[in-house]
GROMACS .gro file of C-alpha atoms in nm:
model
  350
    1UNK     CA    1   0.027   0.049  -0.032
    2UNK     CA    2   0.157   0.315  -0.080
    3UNK     CA    3   0.176   0.616   0.161
    4UNK     CA    4   0.104   1.008   0.156
    5UNK     CA    5  -0.060   1.186  -0.051
    6UNK     CA    6  -0.274   1.121  -0.416
    7UNK     CA    7  -0.227   1.363  -0.656
    8UNK     CA    8  -0.560   1.335  -0.938
    9UNK     CA    9  -0.508   1.754  -1.010
   10UNK     CA   10  -0.189   1.655  -1.219
   11UNK     CA   11  -0.212   1.283  -1.365
   12UNK     CA   12  -0.564   1.358  -1.455
   13UNK     CA   13  -0.381   1.716  -1.617
   14UNK     CA   14  -0.194   1.424  -1.868
   15UNK     CA   15  -0.443   1.185  -1.899
   16UNK     CA   16  -0.622   1.487  -2.036
   17UNK     CA   17  -0.355   1.553  -2.286
   18UNK     CA   18  -0.339   1.180  -2.325
   19UNK     CA   19  -0.737   1.115  -2.489
   20UNK     CA   20  -0.689   1.446  -2.663
   21UNK     CA   21  -0.377   1.259  -2.881
   22UNK     CA   22  -0.681   0.969  -2.937
   23UNK     CA   23  -0.816   0.847  -3.243
   24UNK     CA   24  -1.102   1.085  -3.417
   25UNK     CA   25  -1.419   0.851  -3.595
   26UNK     CA   26  -1.331   1.006  -3.899
   27UNK     CA   27  -1.031   0.884  -3.889
   28UNK     CA   28  -1.174   0.551  -3.794
   29UNK     CA   29  -1.318   0.547  -4.093
   30UNK     CA   30  -1.042   0.643  -4.282
   31UNK     CA   31  -0.831   0.304  -4.173
   32UNK     CA   32  -1.173   0.103  -4.255
   33UNK     CA   33  -1.051   0.178  -4.650
   34UNK     CA   34  -0.704   0.097  -4.579
   35UNK     CA   35  -0.501  -0.276  -4.603
   36UNK     CA   36  -0.264  -0.346  -4.272
   37UNK     CA   37   0.023  -0.206  -4.450
   38UNK     CA   38  -0.151   0.053  -4.554
   39UNK     CA   39  -0.223   0.152  -4.181
   40UNK     CA   40   0.075   0.057  -4.044
   41UNK     CA   41   0.207   0.362  -4.226
   42UNK     CA   42  -0.060   0.550  -4.107
   43UNK     CA   43   0.013   0.497  -3.703
   44UNK     CA   44   0.342   0.547  -3.791
   45UNK     CA   45   0.205   0.940  -3.832
   46UNK     CA   46   0.043   0.913  -3.482
   47UNK     CA   47   0.151   0.859  -3.116
   48UNK     CA   48   0.245   0.508  -3.247
   49UNK     CA   49   0.536   0.592  -3.411
   50UNK     CA   50   0.788   0.511  -3.102
   51UNK     CA   51   0.626   0.135  -3.113
   52UNK     CA   52   0.547   0.126  -3.521
   53UNK     CA   53   0.903   0.191  -3.595
   54UNK     CA   54   1.081   0.011  -3.270
   55UNK     CA   55   0.907  -0.364  -3.399
   56UNK     CA   56   0.934  -0.248  -3.816
   57UNK     CA   57   1.270  -0.480  -3.876
   58UNK     CA   58   1.084  -0.808  -3.692
   59UNK     CA   59   0.666  -0.764  -3.781
   60UNK     CA   60   0.491  -0.694  -4.060
   61UNK     CA   61   0.144  -0.639  -4.144
   62UNK     CA   62  -0.133  -0.721  -3.934
   63UNK     CA   63   0.157  -0.879  -3.657
   64UNK     CA   64   0.299  -0.539  -3.609
   65UNK     CA   65   0.000  -0.304  -3.567
   66UNK     CA   66  -0.125  -0.604  -3.294
   67UNK     CA   67   0.226  -0.608  -3.103
   68UNK     CA   68   0.224  -0.242  -3.154
   69UNK     CA   69  -0.110  -0.166  -2.965
   70UNK     CA   70  -0.069  -0.345  -2.709
   71UNK     CA   71   0.305  -0.241  -2.610
   72UNK     CA   72   0.146   0.158  -2.645
   73UNK     CA   73  -0.124   0.058  -2.468
   74UNK     CA   74   0.086  -0.089  -2.155
   75UNK     CA   75   0.286   0.253  -2.228
   76UNK     CA   76   0.047   0.437  -2.091
   77UNK     CA   77  -0.086   0.232  -1.795
   78UNK     CA   78   0.285   0.238  -1.723
   79UNK     CA   79   0.297   0.539  -1.715
   80UNK     CA   80  -0.041   0.640  -1.490
   81UNK     CA   81   0.146   0.456  -1.214
   82UNK     CA   82   0.474   0.609  -1.302
   83UNK     CA   83   0.315   0.960  -1.197
   84UNK     CA   84   0.049   0.887  -0.902
   85UNK     CA   85   0.125   0.902  -0.569
   86UNK     CA   86  -0.119   0.752  -0.198
   87UNK     CA   87  -0.409   0.612  -0.326
   88UNK     CA   88  -0.407   0.705  -0.615
   89UNK     CA   89  -0.158   0.512  -0.726
   90UNK     CA   90  -0.376   0.192  -0.516
   91UNK     CA   91  -0.635   0.185  -0.695
   92UNK     CA   92  -0.476   0.213  -1.067
   93UNK     CA   93  -0.266  -0.039  -0.982
   94UNK     CA   94  -0.588  -0.284  -0.833
   95UNK     CA   95  -0.783  -0.162  -1.190
   96UNK     CA   96  -0.483  -0.227  -1.364
   97UNK     CA   97  -0.573  -0.552  -1.316
   98UNK     CA   98  -0.828  -0.620  -1.491
   99UNK     CA   99  -0.556  -0.666  -1.775
  100UNK     CA  100  -0.446  -0.996  -1.591
  101UNK     CA  101  -0.721  -1.099  -1.661
  102UNK     CA  102  -0.751  -1.023  -1.972
  103UNK     CA  103  -0.454  -1.253  -1.966
  104UNK     CA  104  -0.533  -1.490  -1.765
  105UNK     CA  105  -0.866  -1.520  -2.012
  106UNK     CA  106  -0.622  -1.548  -2.332
  107UNK     CA  107  -0.363  -1.792  -2.175
  108UNK     CA  108  -0.683  -2.051  -2.021
  109UNK     CA  109  -0.873  -1.992  -2.396
  110UNK     CA  110  -0.495  -2.158  -2.594
  111UNK     CA  111  -0.408  -2.382  -2.346
  112UNK     CA  112  -0.748  -2.500  -2.436
  113UNK     CA  113  -0.777  -2.481  -2.825
  114UNK     CA  114  -0.395  -2.609  -2.784
  115UNK     CA  115  -0.290  -2.265  -2.920
  116UNK     CA  116   0.119  -2.192  -3.035
  117UNK     CA  117   0.270  -2.051  -2.708
  118UNK     CA  118   0.337  -1.735  -2.994
  119UNK     CA  119  -0.005  -1.750  -3.067
  120UNK     CA  120  -0.138  -1.669  -2.728
  121UNK     CA  121   0.079  -1.412  -2.689
  122UNK     CA  122  -0.002  -1.208  -2.973
  123UNK     CA  123  -0.310  -1.166  -2.793
  124UNK     CA  124  -0.179  -1.057  -2.426
  125UNK     CA  125  -0.181  -0.733  -2.293
  126UNK     CA  126   0.101  -0.669  -2.054
  127UNK     CA  127  -0.007  -0.429  -1.830
  128UNK     CA  128  -0.174  -0.576  -1.520
  129UNK     CA  129   0.056  -0.634  -1.192
  130UNK     CA  130   0.166  -0.954  -1.322
  131UNK     CA  131   0.497  -0.926  -1.378
  132UNK     CA  132   0.658  -1.083  -1.760
  133UNK     CA  133   0.834  -1.409  -1.621
  134UNK     CA  134   0.523  -1.519  -1.462
  135UNK     CA  135   0.353  -1.484  -1.778
  136UNK     CA  136   0.557  -1.629  -1.960
  137UNK     CA  137   0.617  -1.897  -1.779
  138UNK     CA  138   0.216  -1.944  -1.853
  139UNK     CA  139   0.173  -1.904  -2.153
  140UNK     CA  140   0.400  -2.225  -2.176
  141UNK     CA  141   0.208  -2.471  -2.007
  142UNK     CA  142   0.024  -2.721  -2.124
  143UNK     CA  143  -0.303  -2.725  -1.863
  144UNK     CA  144  -0.513  -2.515  -1.649
  145UNK     CA  145  -0.429  -2.650  -1.361
  146UNK     CA  146  -0.019  -2.619  -1.423
  147UNK     CA  147  -0.216  -2.248  -1.446
  148UNK     CA  148  -0.340  -2.191  -1.140
  149UNK     CA  149  -0.049  -2.384  -0.985
  150UNK     CA  150   0.182  -2.017  -1.094
  151UNK     CA  151  -0.130  -1.864  -0.966
  152UNK     CA  152  -0.057  -1.910  -0.605
  153UNK     CA  153  -0.079  -1.716  -0.371
  154UNK     CA  154  -0.248  -1.395  -0.648
  155UNK     CA  155  -0.597  -1.262  -0.635
  156UNK     CA  156  -0.704  -1.514  -0.843
  157UNK     CA  157  -0.598  -1.921  -0.712
  158UNK     CA  158  -0.895  -1.968  -0.490
  159UNK     CA  159  -1.191  -1.897  -0.750
  160UNK     CA  160  -0.985  -2.078  -0.999
  161UNK     CA  161  -0.935  -2.407  -0.718
  162UNK     CA  162  -1.313  -2.346  -0.654
  163UNK     CA  163  -1.440  -2.313  -1.090
  164UNK     CA  164  -1.197  -2.613  -1.170
  165UNK     CA  165  -1.442  -2.905  -1.111
  166UNK     CA  166  -1.702  -2.735  -1.301
  167UNK     CA  167  -1.508  -2.678  -1.595
  168UNK     CA  168  -1.398  -3.002  -1.543
  169UNK     CA  169  -1.779  -3.087  -1.548
  170UNK     CA  170  -1.878  -2.883  -1.838
  171UNK     CA  171  -1.661  -2.846  -2.077
  172UNK     CA  172  -1.695  -2.546  -2.103
  173UNK     CA  173  -1.448  -2.184  -2.022
  174UNK     CA  174  -1.771  -2.006  -1.860
  175UNK     CA  175  -1.711  -2.123  -1.476
  176UNK     CA  176  -1.316  -2.028  -1.515
  177UNK     CA  177  -1.359  -1.688  -1.715
  178UNK     CA  178  -1.633  -1.625  -1.440
  179UNK     CA  179  -1.416  -1.663  -1.134
  180UNK     CA  180  -1.108  -1.433  -1.321
  181UNK     CA  181  -1.354  -1.177  -1.339
  182UNK     CA  182  -1.528  -1.239  -0.957
  183UNK     CA  183  -1.183  -1.240  -0.824
  184UNK     CA  184  -1.094  -0.894  -0.950
  185UNK     CA  185  -1.439  -0.731  -0.828
  186UNK     CA  186  -1.404  -0.879  -0.551
  187UNK     CA  187  -1.121  -0.769  -0.471
  188UNK     CA  188  -1.160  -0.383  -0.600
  189UNK     CA  189  -1.461  -0.355  -0.383
  190UNK     CA  190  -1.387  -0.557  -0.045
  191UNK     CA  191  -1.133  -0.221   0.068
  192UNK     CA  192  -1.443   0.033  -0.098
  193UNK     CA  193  -1.715  -0.023   0.113
  194UNK     CA  194  -2.050   0.169  -0.058
  195UNK     CA  195  -1.977   0.511   0.029
  196UNK     CA  196  -2.293   0.722  -0.188
  197UNK     CA  197  -2.083   1.067  -0.179
  198UNK     CA  198  -1.765   1.181  -0.262
  199UNK     CA  199  -1.519   1.037  -0.516
  200UNK     CA  200  -1.478   0.740  -0.347
  201UNK     CA  201  -1.871   0.688  -0.412
  202UNK     CA  202  -1.837   0.807  -0.798
  203UNK     CA  203  -1.546   0.547  -0.831
  204UNK     CA  204  -1.742   0.210  -0.657
  205UNK     CA  205  -2.099   0.399  -0.906
  206UNK     CA  206  -1.838   0.315  -1.246
  207UNK     CA  207  -1.701  -0.019  -1.089
  208UNK     CA  208  -2.124  -0.138  -0.974
  209UNK     CA  209  -2.161  -0.002  -1.380
  210UNK     CA  210  -1.920  -0.231  -1.489
  211UNK     CA  211  -2.042  -0.542  -1.335
  212UNK     CA  212  -2.388  -0.428  -1.399
  213UNK     CA  213  -2.298  -0.442  -1.764
  214UNK     CA  214  -2.109  -0.739  -1.804
  215UNK     CA  215  -2.391  -0.900  -1.624
  216UNK     CA  216  -2.636  -0.763  -1.861
  217UNK     CA  217  -2.382  -0.895  -2.157
  218UNK     CA  218  -2.347  -1.180  -1.990
  219UNK     CA  219  -2.756  -1.278  -1.959
  220UNK     CA  220  -2.727  -1.136  -2.315
  221UNK     CA  221  -2.547  -1.468  -2.468
  222UNK     CA  222  -2.694  -1.667  -2.240
  223UNK     CA  223  -3.031  -1.646  -2.325
  224UNK     CA  224  -3.018  -1.585  -2.700
  225UNK     CA  225  -2.785  -1.927  -2.689
  226UNK     CA  226  -3.049  -2.132  -2.597
  227UNK     CA  227  -2.805  -2.381  -2.356
  228UNK     CA  228  -2.866  -2.528  -2.106
  229UNK     CA  229  -2.627  -2.349  -1.837
  230UNK     CA  230  -2.668  -2.234  -1.513
  231UNK     CA  231  -2.707  -1.844  -1.470
  232UNK     CA  232  -2.487  -1.856  -1.123
  233UNK     CA  233  -2.220  -1.954  -1.362
  234UNK     CA  234  -2.216  -1.645  -1.523
  235UNK     CA  235  -2.277  -1.433  -1.186
  236UNK     CA  236  -2.083  -1.120  -1.021
  237UNK     CA  237  -2.178  -0.980  -0.752
  238UNK     CA  238  -2.102  -0.641  -0.697
  239UNK     CA  239  -2.321  -0.506  -0.961
  240UNK     CA  240  -2.724  -0.304  -0.888
  241UNK     CA  241  -2.856  -0.405  -1.172
  242UNK     CA  242  -2.911  -0.761  -1.108
  243UNK     CA  243  -2.920  -1.074  -0.880
  244UNK     CA  244  -2.853  -1.455  -0.886
  245UNK     CA  245  -3.306  -1.516  -0.925
  246UNK     CA  246  -3.335  -1.201  -1.150
  247UNK     CA  247  -3.074  -1.348  -1.336
  248UNK     CA  248  -3.278  -1.773  -1.344
  249UNK     CA  249  -3.585  -1.629  -1.382
  250UNK     CA  250  -3.487  -1.337  -1.685
  251UNK     CA  251  -3.243  -1.591  -1.910
  252UNK     CA  252  -3.506  -1.799  -2.066
  253UNK     CA  253  -3.662  -1.498  -2.162
  254UNK     CA  254  -3.477  -1.228  -2.395
  255UNK     CA  255  -3.772  -0.931  -2.427
  256UNK     CA  256  -3.783  -0.953  -2.009
  257UNK     CA  257  -3.412  -0.929  -1.987
  258UNK     CA  258  -3.366  -0.624  -2.245
  259UNK     CA  259  -3.735  -0.422  -2.002
  260UNK     CA  260  -3.508  -0.506  -1.708
  261UNK     CA  261  -3.272  -0.367  -1.838
  262UNK     CA  262  -3.505  -0.059  -1.927
  263UNK     CA  263  -3.646   0.018  -1.651
  264UNK     CA  264  -3.368   0.007  -1.378
  265UNK     CA  265  -3.379   0.373  -1.279
  266UNK     CA  266  -2.964   0.443  -1.341
  267UNK     CA  267  -2.927   0.338  -1.698
  268UNK     CA  268  -3.216   0.292  -1.869
  269UNK     CA  269  -3.286   0.649  -1.981
  270UNK     CA  270  -2.848   0.655  -2.123
  271UNK     CA  271  -2.920   0.339  -2.273
  272UNK     CA  272  -3.234   0.361  -2.422
  273UNK     CA  273  -3.115   0.420  -2.744
  274UNK     CA  274  -2.873   0.088  -2.750
  275UNK     CA  275  -3.228  -0.145  -2.634
  276UNK     CA  276  -3.386   0.002  -2.909
  277UNK     CA  277  -3.179  -0.119  -3.164
  278UNK     CA  278  -3.123  -0.456  -3.040
  279UNK     CA  279  -3.530  -0.503  -3.067
  280UNK     CA  280  -3.491  -0.293  -3.379
  281UNK     CA  281  -3.219  -0.502  -3.536
  282UNK     CA  282  -3.231  -0.793  -3.324
  283UNK     CA  283  -2.858  -0.851  -3.337
  284UNK     CA  284  -2.652  -0.927  -3.015
  285UNK     CA  285  -2.301  -0.852  -3.146
  286UNK     CA  286  -2.482  -0.433  -3.161
  287UNK     CA  287  -2.605  -0.429  -2.801
  288UNK     CA  288  -2.265  -0.577  -2.671
  289UNK     CA  289  -2.093  -0.241  -2.840
  290UNK     CA  290  -2.396  -0.009  -2.736
  291UNK     CA  291  -2.299  -0.159  -2.382
  292UNK     CA  292  -1.939  -0.080  -2.404
  293UNK     CA  293  -2.036   0.309  -2.565
  294UNK     CA  294  -2.283   0.345  -2.297
  295UNK     CA  295  -2.020   0.261  -2.066
  296UNK     CA  296  -1.737   0.487  -2.193
  297UNK     CA  297  -2.006   0.802  -2.169
  298UNK     CA  298  -2.074   0.707  -1.817
  299UNK     CA  299  -1.789   0.696  -1.741
  300UNK     CA  300  -1.689   1.056  -1.894
  301UNK     CA  301  -1.996   1.153  -1.739
  302UNK     CA  302  -1.857   1.045  -1.404
  303UNK     CA  303  -1.554   1.214  -1.543
  304UNK     CA  304  -1.698   1.543  -1.554
  305UNK     CA  305  -1.864   1.514  -1.240
  306UNK     CA  306  -1.538   1.470  -1.009
  307UNK     CA  307  -1.246   1.587  -1.225
  308UNK     CA  308  -1.028   1.549  -0.942
  309UNK     CA  309  -1.121   1.199  -0.864
  310UNK     CA  310  -1.008   0.870  -1.025
  311UNK     CA  311  -1.268   0.908  -1.269
  312UNK     CA  312  -1.137   1.092  -1.535
  313UNK     CA  313  -0.770   0.802  -1.521
  314UNK     CA  314  -1.078   0.539  -1.526
  315UNK     CA  315  -1.244   0.679  -1.835
  316UNK     CA  316  -0.932   0.717  -2.005
  317UNK     CA  317  -0.789   0.398  -1.894
  318UNK     CA  318  -1.136   0.248  -2.125
  319UNK     CA  319  -1.108   0.510  -2.366
  320UNK     CA  320  -0.734   0.354  -2.447
  321UNK     CA  321  -0.865  -0.012  -2.430
  322UNK     CA  322  -1.167   0.088  -2.734
  323UNK     CA  323  -0.900   0.235  -2.915
  324UNK     CA  324  -0.662  -0.075  -2.901
  325UNK     CA  325  -1.010  -0.292  -2.957
  326UNK     CA  326  -1.125  -0.066  -3.288
  327UNK     CA  327  -0.807  -0.085  -3.476
  328UNK     CA  328  -0.736  -0.454  -3.436
  329UNK     CA  329  -1.044  -0.498  -3.489
  330UNK     CA  330  -1.033  -0.285  -3.885
  331UNK     CA  331  -0.634  -0.487  -3.861
  332UNK     CA  332  -0.763  -0.787  -3.846
  333UNK     CA  333  -1.077  -0.699  -4.073
  334UNK     CA  334  -0.928  -0.578  -4.365
  335UNK     CA  335  -0.670  -0.903  -4.351
  336UNK     CA  336  -0.952  -1.223  -4.343
  337UNK     CA  337  -1.090  -0.941  -4.628
  338UNK     CA  338  -1.439  -0.818  -4.424
  339UNK     CA  339  -1.598  -0.472  -4.637
  340UNK     CA  340  -1.638  -0.148  -4.516
  341UNK     CA  341  -2.032  -0.231  -4.337
  342UNK     CA  342  -1.891  -0.519  -4.170
  343UNK     CA  343  -1.619  -0.397  -4.038
  344UNK     CA  344  -1.809  -0.003  -3.910
  345UNK     CA  345  -2.036  -0.320  -3.746
  346UNK     CA  346  -1.748  -0.435  -3.556
  347UNK     CA  347  -1.663  -0.078  -3.411
  348UNK     CA  348  -1.719   0.062  -3.078
  349UNK     CA  349  -1.795   0.420  -3.195
  350UNK     CA  350  -1.931   0.691  -2.956
   0.00000   0.00000   0.00000
């Protein structure tokens, strides 16, 4: 735990500068019309220049773009920690463990599908708390049991151990992936309590929104899949939109599930356009993207209400994540020959 005073004014000023340098919606529309090599050249004229130049002798095409994106993302988040002090530093460290969750899910999926370690490594974002040595060991193991053993002593080990039997019985990764999410959010919330005013309250409100949107996404996937899966295996505690009984009741009734989200006072108005699009287009992927956009907008709103809290940092983390995922989706889409409309459907643009 860091000691000393926090310095949100300084960090948030630096964050605003970084946010201003991010790609615009118009930039994405330009990228959609480019091939991978053109995208890499475009990135070289942006704040990705350093990563493109450093990696350009070893990689090309989509590989160059993906490695550059991940390295750039990690650099930005390392900078956040370099700038931060006191409690703000501790809050950011805890939140950036979301990339440990991303990496562990990627590694577990890779083991499950018998993927090559180098292929797994391409998708990793080394911006969390797990060090490179631990991640490199995890990439090389052959079984999920080995992953759990290496993670002994981390916040993830106990939840994964508890979920492993359900994974073995079902053959599905859902219990393991949700165990990682649970461990992450429980750890984030455990020392915060539920303050209802001041900057800490806005931090908790943001985390509740993330959990709610994650539960909504998982519930909608369950409802749409028609699979005979226990909703509790998907449920993450800590939000305000669902409890386990809600999920059990709503998971088999897709329309009722959408109505439940719409009727919630905190989110109904914010998601009304997304809910309308879902009903009209009957498209789960569009709704998931609308959830992502709504969460980003929600974080921006909290940032404007409390500009000296952690909210602007969280908003920047989400926005930077979204930029990287958008560029990756464009590059991969162009590589496999998707047309411009198909690629645009894969993007999250406010």
